[in-house]
Short mmCIF file of C-alpha atoms and ligand atoms in Angstrom, two decimals:
data_model
loop_
_atom_site.label_atom_id
_atom_site.label_comp_id
_atom_site.label_asym_id
_atom_site.label_seq_id
_atom_site.Cartn_x
_atom_site.Cartn_y
_atom_site.Cartn_z
CA MET F 1 -43.42 60.36 -20.16
CA ASP F 2 -47.03 60.25 -21.39
CA ILE F 3 -48.09 57.65 -23.91
CA ILE F 4 -51.17 56.36 -25.65
CA LEU F 5 -51.78 52.62 -26.12
CA LEU F 6 -54.04 52.40 -29.00
CA GLY F 7 -55.72 49.46 -30.51
CA PRO F 8 -59.11 47.71 -31.09
CA PRO F 9 -60.88 45.92 -28.09
CA GLY F 10 -58.99 42.96 -26.94
CA ALA F 11 -55.73 44.11 -28.40
CA GLY F 12 -54.06 43.86 -24.87
CA LYS F 13 -54.05 47.52 -23.98
CA GLY F 14 -55.24 46.97 -20.34
CA THR F 15 -52.85 44.02 -19.94
CA GLN F 16 -49.82 46.10 -20.92
CA ALA F 17 -50.97 49.22 -19.09
CA GLN F 18 -51.04 47.21 -15.91
CA ARG F 19 -47.78 45.96 -16.56
CA LEU F 20 -46.11 49.19 -17.11
CA GLN F 21 -47.92 50.61 -14.10
CA ALA F 22 -46.27 47.81 -11.95
CA LYS F 23 -42.98 47.99 -13.63
CA ARG F 24 -42.31 51.59 -14.29
CA GLY F 25 -44.64 53.43 -11.79
CA MET F 26 -46.48 54.86 -14.65
CA ILE F 27 -50.26 55.50 -14.21
CA GLN F 28 -52.79 53.58 -16.19
CA LEU F 29 -55.68 56.01 -17.20
CA SER F 30 -58.59 53.61 -18.48
CA THR F 31 -61.68 55.48 -19.54
CA GLY F 32 -63.33 52.10 -19.60
CA ASP F 33 -62.38 51.28 -16.07
CA MET F 34 -63.64 54.88 -15.10
CA LEU F 35 -66.91 54.47 -16.72
CA ARG F 36 -67.50 50.85 -15.18
CA GLU F 37 -66.70 52.57 -11.77
CA ALA F 38 -69.24 55.17 -12.55
CA VAL F 39 -71.88 52.60 -13.67
CA ALA F 40 -71.37 50.50 -10.49
CA LYS F 41 -71.70 53.49 -8.35
CA GLY F 42 -74.79 54.88 -9.99
CA THR F 43 -73.34 58.30 -10.61
CA PRO F 44 -74.91 60.76 -13.09
CA VAL F 45 -72.19 59.74 -15.58
CA GLY F 46 -72.69 56.13 -14.96
CA LEU F 47 -76.56 56.45 -15.50
CA LYS F 48 -75.69 58.14 -19.03
CA ALA F 49 -73.21 55.50 -19.91
CA LYS F 50 -74.67 52.23 -18.96
CA ALA F 51 -76.93 51.39 -21.79
CA VAL F 52 -74.45 52.91 -24.38
CA MET F 53 -71.68 50.66 -23.19
CA ALA F 54 -73.84 47.56 -23.05
CA ALA F 55 -74.64 48.20 -26.89
CA GLY F 56 -70.92 48.39 -27.54
CA GLU F 57 -71.16 52.03 -28.66
CA LEU F 58 -69.11 54.89 -27.81
CA VAL F 59 -69.96 57.20 -24.78
CA SER F 60 -69.95 61.00 -25.59
CA ASP F 61 -66.70 62.78 -26.01
CA ALA F 62 -67.48 65.40 -23.33
CA ILE F 63 -68.02 62.81 -20.60
CA VAL F 64 -64.84 60.66 -21.40
CA SER F 65 -62.73 63.94 -21.81
CA ALA F 66 -63.97 65.13 -18.45
CA LEU F 67 -62.96 62.08 -16.81
CA ILE F 68 -59.46 61.98 -18.11
CA GLY F 69 -59.30 65.72 -17.19
CA GLU F 70 -60.19 64.88 -13.58
CA ARG F 71 -57.46 62.24 -13.17
CA LEU F 72 -54.57 63.67 -15.21
CA ASP F 73 -53.01 65.55 -12.61
CA THR F 74 -52.60 62.53 -10.25
CA ALA F 75 -50.63 60.96 -13.02
CA ALA F 76 -48.38 63.86 -13.59
CA ALA F 77 -45.29 62.97 -11.71
CA HIS F 78 -45.04 59.37 -13.04
CA GLY F 79 -46.33 59.74 -16.56
CA ALA F 80 -49.73 58.50 -17.83
CA ILE F 81 -50.70 55.75 -20.00
CA PHE F 82 -53.77 56.38 -21.79
CA ASP F 83 -55.84 53.22 -22.38
CA GLY F 84 -58.92 53.21 -24.42
CA PHE F 85 -58.59 57.07 -24.72
CA PRO F 86 -58.64 58.98 -27.13
CA ARG F 87 -61.18 57.07 -29.27
CA THR F 88 -62.37 59.89 -31.56
CA HIS F 89 -60.74 63.05 -33.26
CA HIS F 90 -62.50 65.02 -30.92
CA GLN F 91 -61.03 63.29 -27.87
CA ALA F 92 -57.65 63.46 -29.48
CA GLU F 93 -58.07 67.15 -29.63
CA ALA F 94 -59.42 67.40 -26.05
CA LEU F 95 -56.34 65.40 -25.00
CA GLU F 96 -53.78 67.86 -26.64
CA VAL F 97 -55.46 70.85 -24.87
CA LEU F 98 -55.52 68.90 -21.43
CA LEU F 99 -51.88 68.12 -21.73
CA GLY F 100 -50.84 71.43 -23.20
CA GLU F 101 -52.54 73.18 -20.30
CA ARG F 102 -50.09 71.33 -17.99
CA GLY F 103 -47.20 71.94 -20.10
CA ARG F 104 -46.87 68.29 -21.15
CA LYS F 105 -47.21 66.63 -24.67
CA LEU F 106 -47.29 63.13 -25.74
CA ASP F 107 -44.17 60.92 -26.23
CA HIS F 108 -45.52 57.93 -28.22
CA VAL F 109 -48.59 56.48 -29.54
CA ILE F 110 -48.18 52.75 -29.44
CA GLU F 111 -50.54 50.92 -31.82
CA LEU F 112 -51.06 47.17 -30.85
CA VAL F 113 -51.81 45.58 -34.33
CA VAL F 114 -53.87 42.39 -34.07
CA ASP F 115 -56.23 40.28 -36.18
CA GLU F 116 -60.06 40.32 -35.71
CA ASP F 117 -60.81 36.71 -35.27
CA GLU F 118 -58.14 36.49 -32.61
CA LEU F 119 -59.78 39.47 -30.74
CA VAL F 120 -63.14 37.76 -30.59
CA LYS F 121 -61.50 34.80 -28.91
CA ARG F 122 -59.54 37.01 -26.54
CA ILE F 123 -62.59 39.17 -25.38
CA ILE F 124 -64.81 35.94 -24.98
CA GLY F 125 -62.24 34.45 -22.61
CA ARG F 126 -61.26 37.65 -20.68
CA PHE F 127 -61.78 37.83 -16.87
CA THR F 128 -60.26 39.88 -14.24
CA CYS F 129 -59.55 39.94 -10.51
CA ALA F 130 -62.52 41.37 -8.72
CA ALA F 131 -60.18 42.98 -6.10
CA CYS F 132 -57.47 44.43 -8.11
CA GLY F 133 -58.39 44.33 -11.68
CA ALA F 134 -55.52 42.08 -12.90
CA PRO F 135 -56.64 40.90 -16.35
CA TYR F 136 -56.71 36.98 -17.12
CA HIS F 137 -57.89 34.85 -19.99
CA ASP F 138 -59.37 31.38 -20.06
CA GLN F 139 -56.84 29.99 -22.56
CA PHE F 140 -54.12 32.40 -22.92
CA HIS F 141 -53.22 33.57 -19.36
CA MET F 142 -54.66 31.77 -16.49
CA PRO F 143 -53.57 32.47 -12.89
CA LYS F 144 -50.53 30.51 -11.94
CA VAL F 145 -52.46 28.99 -9.09
CA GLU F 146 -55.80 28.06 -10.10
CA GLY F 147 -58.54 30.44 -8.46
CA THR F 148 -55.84 32.72 -6.96
CA CYS F 149 -54.90 36.17 -8.48
CA ASP F 150 -51.16 36.49 -9.21
CA ALA F 151 -50.99 39.96 -8.21
CA CYS F 152 -52.97 40.38 -4.94
CA GLY F 153 -53.75 36.78 -3.94
CA GLY F 154 -57.52 37.42 -4.34
CA HIS F 155 -59.99 34.52 -5.02
CA GLU F 156 -62.84 36.36 -6.73
CA PHE F 157 -62.97 37.13 -10.58
CA LYS F 158 -65.34 38.87 -12.74
CA ARG F 159 -66.32 38.97 -16.58
CA ARG F 160 -67.63 42.12 -18.07
CA PRO F 161 -71.24 42.23 -19.47
CA ASP F 162 -70.30 43.59 -22.81
CA ASP F 163 -67.71 40.85 -23.41
CA ASN F 164 -70.11 38.84 -25.75
CA GLU F 165 -69.80 38.24 -29.36
CA GLN F 166 -72.67 40.43 -30.57
CA THR F 167 -71.30 43.40 -28.70
CA VAL F 168 -67.85 42.68 -29.73
CA ARG F 169 -68.75 43.06 -33.58
CA THR F 170 -70.23 46.51 -32.63
CA ARG F 171 -67.18 47.61 -30.53
CA MET F 172 -64.88 46.52 -33.53
CA ALA F 173 -67.09 48.36 -36.06
CA GLU F 174 -66.89 51.49 -33.74
CA TYR F 175 -63.15 51.19 -33.51
CA ARG F 176 -62.83 51.02 -37.46
CA ALA F 177 -65.04 53.78 -37.95
CA LYS F 178 -64.12 56.22 -35.34
CA THR F 179 -60.88 55.39 -33.56
CA ALA F 180 -58.56 53.96 -36.49
CA PRO F 181 -58.94 57.32 -38.35
CA ILE F 182 -57.04 59.22 -35.61
CA LEU F 183 -53.93 57.27 -36.46
CA PRO F 184 -52.90 59.64 -39.50
CA TYR F 185 -53.36 62.46 -37.19
CA TYR F 186 -50.67 61.12 -34.99
CA GLU F 187 -48.67 59.75 -37.78
CA SER F 188 -48.41 63.37 -39.15
CA LYS F 189 -46.90 64.20 -35.83
CA GLY F 190 -44.33 61.29 -36.10
CA LEU F 191 -45.57 59.68 -32.76
CA VAL F 192 -46.98 56.17 -33.87
CA ARG F 193 -44.88 53.18 -33.16
CA ARG F 194 -46.45 49.93 -34.19
CA VAL F 195 -46.23 46.72 -32.14
CA ASP F 196 -47.40 43.25 -33.12
CA GLY F 197 -50.06 42.54 -30.70
CA MET F 198 -50.34 38.97 -31.82
CA GLN F 199 -47.25 37.99 -30.02
CA SER F 200 -47.39 36.65 -26.53
CA VAL F 201 -47.96 39.09 -23.68
CA GLU F 202 -44.23 39.01 -22.77
CA GLN F 203 -42.97 39.64 -26.40
CA VAL F 204 -45.56 42.53 -26.72
CA ALA F 205 -44.12 43.88 -23.27
CA THR F 206 -40.47 43.55 -24.43
CA ALA F 207 -41.37 45.50 -27.81
CA ILE F 208 -43.07 48.33 -25.60
CA ASP F 209 -40.05 48.40 -23.30
CA ALA F 210 -37.84 48.86 -26.14
CA ILE F 211 -39.80 51.81 -27.56
CA LEU F 212 -39.88 53.55 -24.11
CA ASP F 213 -36.27 53.01 -23.44
CA SER F 214 -35.25 54.12 -27.12
P1 LIG W 301 -57.90 45.65 -24.26
O1 LIG W 301 -57.43 46.43 -22.82
O2 LIG W 301 -57.03 46.06 -25.43
O3 LIG W 301 -59.43 45.46 -24.39
P2 LIG W 301 -56.89 43.34 -22.68
O4 LIG W 301 -55.48 43.63 -22.23
O5 LIG W 301 -58.03 43.16 -21.67
O6 LIG W 301 -57.25 44.23 -23.98
O7 LIG W 301 -56.77 41.72 -23.28
C1 LIG W 301 -58.03 41.05 -23.74
C2 LIG W 301 -57.72 39.60 -23.18
O8 LIG W 301 -56.79 38.89 -23.97
C3 LIG W 301 -57.54 39.50 -21.82
O9 LIG W 301 -58.12 38.23 -21.34
C4 LIG W 301 -56.04 39.08 -21.75
O10 LIG W 301 -55.65 38.26 -20.75
C5 LIG W 301 -55.70 38.46 -23.14
N1 LIG W 301 -54.39 38.81 -23.74
C6 LIG W 301 -53.72 40.31 -23.55
N2 LIG W 301 -52.68 40.14 -24.29
C7 LIG W 301 -52.69 38.89 -24.90
C8 LIG W 301 -51.64 38.42 -25.76
N3 LIG W 301 -50.57 39.05 -26.26
N4 LIG W 301 -51.84 37.13 -26.20
C9 LIG W 301 -52.69 36.44 -25.61
N5 LIG W 301 -53.87 36.83 -24.96
C10 LIG W 301 -53.62 38.17 -24.50
P1 LIG W 302 -62.08 47.70 -24.68
O1 LIG W 302 -60.76 48.15 -24.76
O2 LIG W 302 -62.22 46.18 -24.26
O3 LIG W 302 -62.99 47.84 -25.88
P2 LIG W 302 -62.90 49.58 -22.77
O4 LIG W 302 -62.89 49.06 -21.42
O5 LIG W 302 -61.79 50.44 -23.23
O6 LIG W 302 -63.02 48.25 -23.80
O7 LIG W 302 -64.30 50.18 -22.96
C1 LIG W 302 -65.39 49.73 -22.70
C2 LIG W 302 -66.62 50.61 -23.16
O8 LIG W 302 -66.71 51.86 -22.46
C3 LIG W 302 -66.65 50.91 -24.67
O9 LIG W 302 -67.28 49.95 -25.65
C4 LIG W 302 -67.46 52.23 -24.76
O10 LIG W 302 -68.72 52.05 -24.61
C5 LIG W 302 -66.92 52.96 -23.32
N1 LIG W 302 -65.70 53.66 -23.45
C6 LIG W 302 -64.48 53.48 -22.86
N2 LIG W 302 -63.49 54.31 -23.27
C7 LIG W 302 -64.25 55.26 -24.15
C8 LIG W 302 -63.93 56.46 -24.89
N3 LIG W 302 -62.59 56.84 -24.76
N4 LIG W 302 -64.79 57.15 -25.58
C9 LIG W 302 -66.14 56.63 -25.75
N5 LIG W 302 -66.40 55.49 -25.03
C10 LIG W 302 -65.49 54.72 -24.26
ZN1 LIG W 303 -55.94 40.67 -8.06
#
């Protein structure tokens, strides 16, 4: 099964993708994570993407589509969870080609519906485990034991430089202008399933499970 988790920054895509990966053995393909890795390593892609990401704008379709293409085969046997991709019409078309070449097609596009003021709170409070990437939040989702990652026992955490109020507003605007308009395309294919992303992490997870098991 191949699915897209679609929603604005902070909607909970990464949180739910990680859970699906742990629980169902699907593979999370996050272009944001791939780009951050490229920036950290200082690769040519990273050098191009760094300033664009810091400004909250979108990296080029060619770069992110290539990143997905490189990883898609590793996710073949287990099913892919596209997290943060596609974000434009071009990317949606590129994904269709990449899947088609492999005899695959999308099963669901799960839209996480949330309100914008909540998103700003979610993003400003977001942090992750430095070792395994497990997502946390200052108010909504602290590790069970303070200072210790629930998933891997790690003790170091990090915050993203683009998770500040100014950049978040630009990222939301990019979502409204370029990403939300791809929903009608998927709707015309009958693929879109809406989930209320304002519910708790567990309630959202239950709603997604119901879709995948339907
Ligand atoms: P995205 O990948 O869509 O940008 P994340 O999964 O990283 O979003 O979630 C953003 C922040 O909000 C994280 O700090 C996460 O712990 C928190 N979060 C995710 N889902 C929920 C939820 N349903 N309720 C409250 N906080 C949430
Ligand atoms: P979030 O879901 O919290 O907005 P991501 O981790 O998905 O953040 O993305 C972080 C940044 O990486 C984006 O603001 C953008 O600059 C870049 N990026 C990630 N995925 C894509 C994509 N599919 N197309 C273009 N840019 C992307
Ligand atoms: Zn961890």
